[in-house]
């Protein structure tokens, strides 16, 4: 079962959070907060949340500008706002000390929260997020990519086809990627549009893409697992350096997986992270 919870984020922004519940014996277990990446939404975590909810209290957050949370025209979409929103979710929902599981930008939010508020965070899983700067060229590539989207899409099948096969960034057909983007579309009279504003996504990305984040990573004191897909955006050398920088870091990788490893390889993802989570959540 999934139920919606409302959180008041930084500046009064209304955030939608989703608690996944299962029949359990005994207590509700430790708190887990799942943070999606740029353009994602809480529902992308459903397979992960369901097995975690068998033993723990699990909440997935639609971050500002995403899903069913507010999309304030004036923002802000700063790192500080995203981190403050996550802290508000932990505090208002009584999840702390929480285990944070973050993908991509959500992983950066998670480790910045752990660095700034160590009392709120018990453990951390970083899924395919780099600590190094990506640079201005990367931001320009994203701007060009958004302009190529054939919006409005005629149907959800059209969404799946374009993102899974026709998108210039797709090297080989990837149906799971098409499904991922189908989940972030909504229908209007003339077709299907993203539930987010691409301009707001670029603004959000602008606040972290030019900077390296090694300093904040080194300040994370809780047990942390760095997970990468072999075909993802986080290379092995950088991932292993992240583990070295982390005071209590560990490493896992998933073969044949790309950036959306938690979504398109749910069983392998569970195999990679479950031993770590069981260790930190039952200790």
Short mmCIF file of C-alpha atoms in Angstrom, two decimals:
data_model
loop_
_atom_site.label_atom_id
_atom_site.label_comp_id
_atom_site.label_asym_id
_atom_site.label_seq_id
_atom_site.Cartn_x
_atom_site.Cartn_y
_atom_site.Cartn_z
CA UNK A 1 0.00 0.00 0.00
CA UNK A 2 1.16 3.54 -0.75
CA UNK A 3 -0.12 6.64 1.01
CA UNK A 4 0.66 10.27 0.39
CA UNK A 5 2.18 12.48 3.06
CA UNK A 6 2.66 16.24 2.73
CA UNK A 7 5.87 17.96 3.76
CA UNK A 8 6.54 21.68 3.98
CA UNK A 9 9.92 22.32 2.42
CA UNK A 10 12.23 25.32 2.40
CA UNK A 11 10.40 28.59 1.77
CA UNK A 12 7.02 26.92 2.29
CA UNK A 13 7.19 24.78 -0.85
CA UNK A 14 4.70 21.91 -0.65
CA UNK A 15 6.36 18.54 -1.17
CA UNK A 16 4.62 15.24 -1.87
CA UNK A 17 6.06 12.23 -0.04
CA UNK A 18 4.91 8.65 -0.49
CA UNK A 19 5.05 6.06 2.28
CA UNK A 20 5.18 2.41 1.23
CA UNK A 21 3.70 0.07 3.82
CA UNK A 22 3.49 -3.70 4.14
CA UNK A 23 2.16 -5.99 6.83
CA UNK A 24 4.90 -6.35 9.43
CA UNK A 25 5.26 -8.06 12.74
CA UNK A 26 6.52 -5.95 15.60
CA UNK A 27 7.78 -2.40 15.20
CA UNK A 28 7.76 -0.27 12.09
CA UNK A 29 11.52 -0.57 11.76
CA UNK A 30 14.15 1.99 10.85
CA UNK A 31 13.40 4.99 8.64
CA UNK A 32 14.52 5.01 5.00
CA UNK A 33 14.19 8.03 2.68
CA UNK A 34 14.51 7.50 -1.09
CA UNK A 35 15.61 10.47 -3.22
CA UNK A 36 15.22 10.32 -7.01
CA UNK A 37 17.49 12.02 -9.51
CA UNK A 38 16.93 14.96 -11.87
CA UNK A 39 13.67 14.51 -13.84
CA UNK A 40 12.73 11.51 -11.68
CA UNK A 41 9.86 10.98 -9.28
CA UNK A 42 9.10 8.95 -6.17
CA UNK A 43 7.33 6.20 -8.13
CA UNK A 44 10.62 5.22 -9.76
CA UNK A 45 11.60 3.75 -6.38
CA UNK A 46 8.54 1.47 -6.11
CA UNK A 47 10.36 -1.88 -6.60
CA UNK A 48 13.03 -0.92 -4.04
CA UNK A 49 10.48 0.51 -1.60
CA UNK A 50 8.31 -2.61 -1.63
CA UNK A 51 10.98 -5.00 -0.43
CA UNK A 52 12.41 -2.50 2.04
CA UNK A 53 8.92 -1.88 3.46
CA UNK A 54 8.70 -5.50 4.56
CA UNK A 55 10.92 -4.59 7.51
CA UNK A 56 11.36 -0.81 7.60
CA UNK A 57 9.47 2.46 7.34
CA UNK A 58 10.07 3.63 3.78
CA UNK A 59 9.26 7.03 2.28
CA UNK A 60 10.04 8.27 -1.23
CA UNK A 61 10.05 12.03 -1.80
CA UNK A 62 8.99 13.94 -4.91
CA UNK A 63 11.61 16.68 -4.77
CA UNK A 64 10.75 20.30 -5.58
CA UNK A 65 10.01 20.78 -9.27
CA UNK A 66 9.31 17.05 -9.69
CA UNK A 67 6.37 14.66 -9.55
CA UNK A 68 3.45 16.05 -7.57
CA UNK A 69 5.48 18.49 -5.50
CA UNK A 70 5.30 22.22 -6.09
CA UNK A 71 7.15 23.68 -9.04
CA UNK A 72 7.70 27.27 -7.89
CA UNK A 73 8.21 29.57 -10.83
CA UNK A 74 10.72 31.68 -8.95
CA UNK A 75 12.46 28.70 -7.39
CA UNK A 76 14.81 28.52 -5.71
CA UNK A 77 16.33 25.35 -7.15
CA UNK A 78 19.60 25.65 -5.28
CA UNK A 79 21.56 22.90 -3.56
CA UNK A 80 20.66 24.52 -0.26
CA UNK A 81 16.94 24.29 -1.06
CA UNK A 82 17.08 20.63 -2.06
CA UNK A 83 19.05 19.71 1.06
CA UNK A 84 16.72 21.71 3.31
CA UNK A 85 13.72 19.97 1.75
CA UNK A 86 15.19 16.54 2.46
CA UNK A 87 15.98 17.56 6.04
CA UNK A 88 12.39 18.79 6.44
CA UNK A 89 11.08 15.43 5.24
CA UNK A 90 13.23 13.56 7.76
CA UNK A 91 12.22 15.81 10.63
CA UNK A 92 8.52 16.28 9.86
CA UNK A 93 7.93 12.60 9.14
CA UNK A 94 9.93 11.39 12.13
CA UNK A 95 12.35 9.29 10.08
CA UNK A 96 15.60 10.17 11.79
CA UNK A 97 18.19 8.99 12.17
CA UNK A 98 17.42 7.96 8.61
CA UNK A 99 19.07 5.81 5.98
CA UNK A 100 19.24 7.83 2.76
CA UNK A 101 19.21 6.12 -0.64
CA UNK A 102 19.80 8.56 -3.47
CA UNK A 103 20.12 8.27 -7.24
CA UNK A 104 22.16 10.76 -9.28
CA UNK A 105 21.24 14.30 -8.13
CA UNK A 106 19.29 12.72 -5.26
CA UNK A 107 22.50 11.03 -4.14
CA UNK A 108 24.27 14.40 -4.05
CA UNK A 109 21.42 15.81 -1.96
CA UNK A 110 21.71 12.79 0.33
CA UNK A 111 25.42 13.10 0.98
CA UNK A 112 25.24 16.87 1.43
CA UNK A 113 22.48 16.32 4.01
CA UNK A 114 24.61 13.68 5.75
CA UNK A 115 27.57 16.06 5.80
CA UNK A 116 25.60 19.03 7.12
CA UNK A 117 23.27 17.23 9.54
CA UNK A 118 25.04 14.08 10.75
CA UNK A 119 22.55 13.73 13.60
CA UNK A 120 19.76 13.10 11.11
CA UNK A 121 21.48 10.40 9.05
CA UNK A 122 22.30 6.84 10.01
CA UNK A 123 23.63 5.49 6.70
CA UNK A 124 23.81 6.40 3.03
CA UNK A 125 23.64 4.73 -0.39
CA UNK A 126 25.01 6.71 -3.35
CA UNK A 127 23.72 5.46 -6.70
CA UNK A 128 25.67 6.53 -9.82
CA UNK A 129 26.57 10.11 -8.89
CA UNK A 130 29.94 11.70 -9.55
CA UNK A 131 31.82 13.88 -7.07
CA UNK A 132 33.85 15.61 -9.78
CA UNK A 133 32.70 18.65 -11.76
CA UNK A 134 31.04 17.95 -15.10
CA UNK A 135 31.62 21.43 -16.55
CA UNK A 136 29.95 23.92 -18.87
CA UNK A 137 30.10 21.64 -21.90
CA UNK A 138 27.90 19.11 -20.10
CA UNK A 139 25.30 21.77 -19.36
CA UNK A 140 25.24 22.86 -23.01
CA UNK A 141 24.72 19.24 -24.06
CA UNK A 142 21.70 19.02 -21.80
CA UNK A 143 20.28 22.25 -23.19
CA UNK A 144 20.62 20.89 -26.73
CA UNK A 145 19.11 17.57 -25.66
CA UNK A 146 15.97 19.17 -24.24
CA UNK A 147 15.51 21.12 -27.45
CA UNK A 148 15.48 17.85 -29.42
CA UNK A 149 12.53 16.40 -27.51
CA UNK A 150 9.55 16.04 -29.91
CA UNK A 151 7.09 17.57 -27.43
CA UNK A 152 4.19 17.02 -27.33
CA UNK A 153 4.48 13.28 -27.71
CA UNK A 154 1.47 11.75 -29.48
CA UNK A 155 1.07 8.91 -26.98
CA UNK A 156 2.80 7.09 -24.13
CA UNK A 157 3.94 4.53 -26.68
CA UNK A 158 5.54 7.42 -28.53
CA UNK A 159 7.32 8.42 -25.33
CA UNK A 160 8.58 4.88 -24.80
CA UNK A 161 9.74 4.60 -28.41
CA UNK A 162 11.62 7.90 -28.47
CA UNK A 163 13.43 7.59 -25.14
CA UNK A 164 13.99 3.87 -25.49
CA UNK A 165 15.26 3.83 -29.07
CA UNK A 166 15.17 7.09 -31.06
CA UNK A 167 16.78 9.50 -28.57
CA UNK A 168 20.26 10.45 -29.87
CA UNK A 169 21.66 9.60 -26.40
CA UNK A 170 20.52 5.97 -26.70
CA UNK A 171 23.32 3.76 -28.01
CA UNK A 172 21.14 0.65 -28.26
CA UNK A 173 17.42 -0.02 -27.65
CA UNK A 174 16.57 0.34 -23.97
CA UNK A 175 12.90 -0.36 -23.17
CA UNK A 176 13.41 0.28 -19.45
CA UNK A 177 14.59 3.81 -20.24
CA UNK A 178 11.43 4.35 -22.27
CA UNK A 179 9.32 3.19 -19.32
CA UNK A 180 11.28 5.45 -16.96
CA UNK A 181 10.35 8.53 -19.00
CA UNK A 182 6.78 7.37 -19.56
CA UNK A 183 6.34 7.67 -15.78
CA UNK A 184 7.16 11.39 -15.87
CA UNK A 185 4.66 12.38 -18.56
CA UNK A 186 1.13 13.74 -18.25
CA UNK A 187 -1.57 14.09 -20.87
CA UNK A 188 -2.92 17.38 -22.20
CA UNK A 189 -5.46 17.92 -24.99
CA UNK A 190 -2.75 18.02 -27.67
CA UNK A 191 -0.50 15.21 -26.39
CA UNK A 192 1.91 14.17 -23.65
CA UNK A 193 4.28 16.54 -21.81
CA UNK A 194 6.81 16.09 -18.99
CA UNK A 195 5.42 16.73 -15.52
CA UNK A 196 8.45 18.94 -14.89
CA UNK A 197 9.58 22.17 -16.52
CA UNK A 198 12.79 21.49 -18.50
CA UNK A 199 13.98 25.04 -17.76
CA UNK A 200 13.70 24.33 -14.03
CA UNK A 201 15.64 21.09 -14.52
CA UNK A 202 18.45 23.01 -16.19
CA UNK A 203 18.41 25.57 -13.38
CA UNK A 204 18.63 22.78 -10.81
CA UNK A 205 21.52 21.18 -12.66
CA UNK A 206 23.31 24.51 -13.06
CA UNK A 207 23.76 24.71 -9.29
CA UNK A 208 25.94 21.58 -9.09
CA UNK A 209 27.31 20.70 -12.51
CA UNK A 210 30.16 23.24 -12.46
CA UNK A 211 31.50 22.31 -9.02
CA UNK A 212 33.29 19.34 -7.53
CA UNK A 213 31.79 17.88 -4.33
CA UNK A 214 34.71 16.03 -2.78
CA UNK A 215 34.83 18.27 0.29
CA UNK A 216 31.25 17.54 1.32
CA UNK A 217 31.74 13.84 0.57
CA UNK A 218 34.72 13.71 2.92
CA UNK A 219 32.54 15.15 5.70
CA UNK A 220 30.11 12.21 5.60
CA UNK A 221 30.79 10.18 8.76
CA UNK A 222 28.11 7.51 8.51
CA UNK A 223 28.50 4.14 6.72
CA UNK A 224 28.17 4.79 2.98
CA UNK A 225 27.84 2.47 0.00
CA UNK A 226 28.84 3.77 -3.45
CA UNK A 227 27.09 1.83 -6.23
CA UNK A 228 27.75 2.10 -9.95
CA UNK A 229 26.60 0.37 -13.10
CA UNK A 230 29.42 -0.74 -15.36
CA UNK A 231 27.90 1.30 -18.20
CA UNK A 232 26.74 4.20 -16.02
CA UNK A 233 28.02 7.75 -15.64
CA UNK A 234 30.23 7.06 -12.62
CA UNK A 235 33.50 5.43 -13.66
CA UNK A 236 35.18 2.75 -11.59
CA UNK A 237 38.28 4.83 -10.77
CA UNK A 238 36.22 7.77 -9.54
CA UNK A 239 33.87 5.51 -7.58
CA UNK A 240 36.79 3.85 -5.83
CA UNK A 241 38.30 7.25 -5.07
CA UNK A 242 34.96 8.27 -3.54
CA UNK A 243 35.10 5.18 -1.33
CA UNK A 244 38.66 6.09 -0.31
CA UNK A 245 37.64 9.67 0.57
CA UNK A 246 34.66 8.52 2.61
CA UNK A 247 35.65 7.73 6.21
CA UNK A 248 33.35 4.66 6.23
CA UNK A 249 32.90 3.91 2.54
CA UNK A 250 32.10 0.66 0.74
CA UNK A 251 31.76 -0.20 -2.95
CA UNK A 252 29.44 -2.24 -5.18
CA UNK A 253 28.91 -2.45 -8.91
CA UNK A 254 26.29 -4.00 -11.19
CA UNK A 255 27.32 -5.60 -14.50
CA UNK A 256 25.50 -4.63 -17.71
CA UNK A 257 23.76 -1.73 -15.97
CA UNK A 258 23.69 1.92 -16.97
CA UNK A 259 22.73 5.11 -15.18
CA UNK A 260 19.22 3.87 -14.29
CA UNK A 261 20.59 0.77 -12.58
CA UNK A 262 18.09 0.80 -9.71
CA UNK A 263 15.19 1.00 -12.16
CA UNK A 264 16.10 -1.30 -15.02
CA UNK A 265 18.01 -3.92 -12.98
CA UNK A 266 15.92 -4.13 -9.78
CA UNK A 267 16.99 -7.64 -8.77
CA UNK A 268 20.71 -6.99 -9.28
CA UNK A 269 20.30 -3.64 -7.49
CA UNK A 270 18.71 -5.40 -4.51
CA UNK A 271 21.51 -7.98 -4.44
CA UNK A 272 24.09 -5.17 -4.44
CA UNK A 273 22.64 -3.04 -1.65
CA UNK A 274 20.68 -5.40 0.60
CA UNK A 275 23.65 -6.80 2.56
CA UNK A 276 24.85 -3.26 3.32
CA UNK A 277 21.39 -2.09 4.35
CA UNK A 278 20.78 -5.12 6.52
CA UNK A 279 24.05 -4.45 8.29
CA UNK A 280 23.37 -0.79 9.04
CA UNK A 281 19.62 -1.07 9.68
CA UNK A 282 19.85 -3.94 12.15
CA UNK A 283 22.96 -2.83 14.03
#
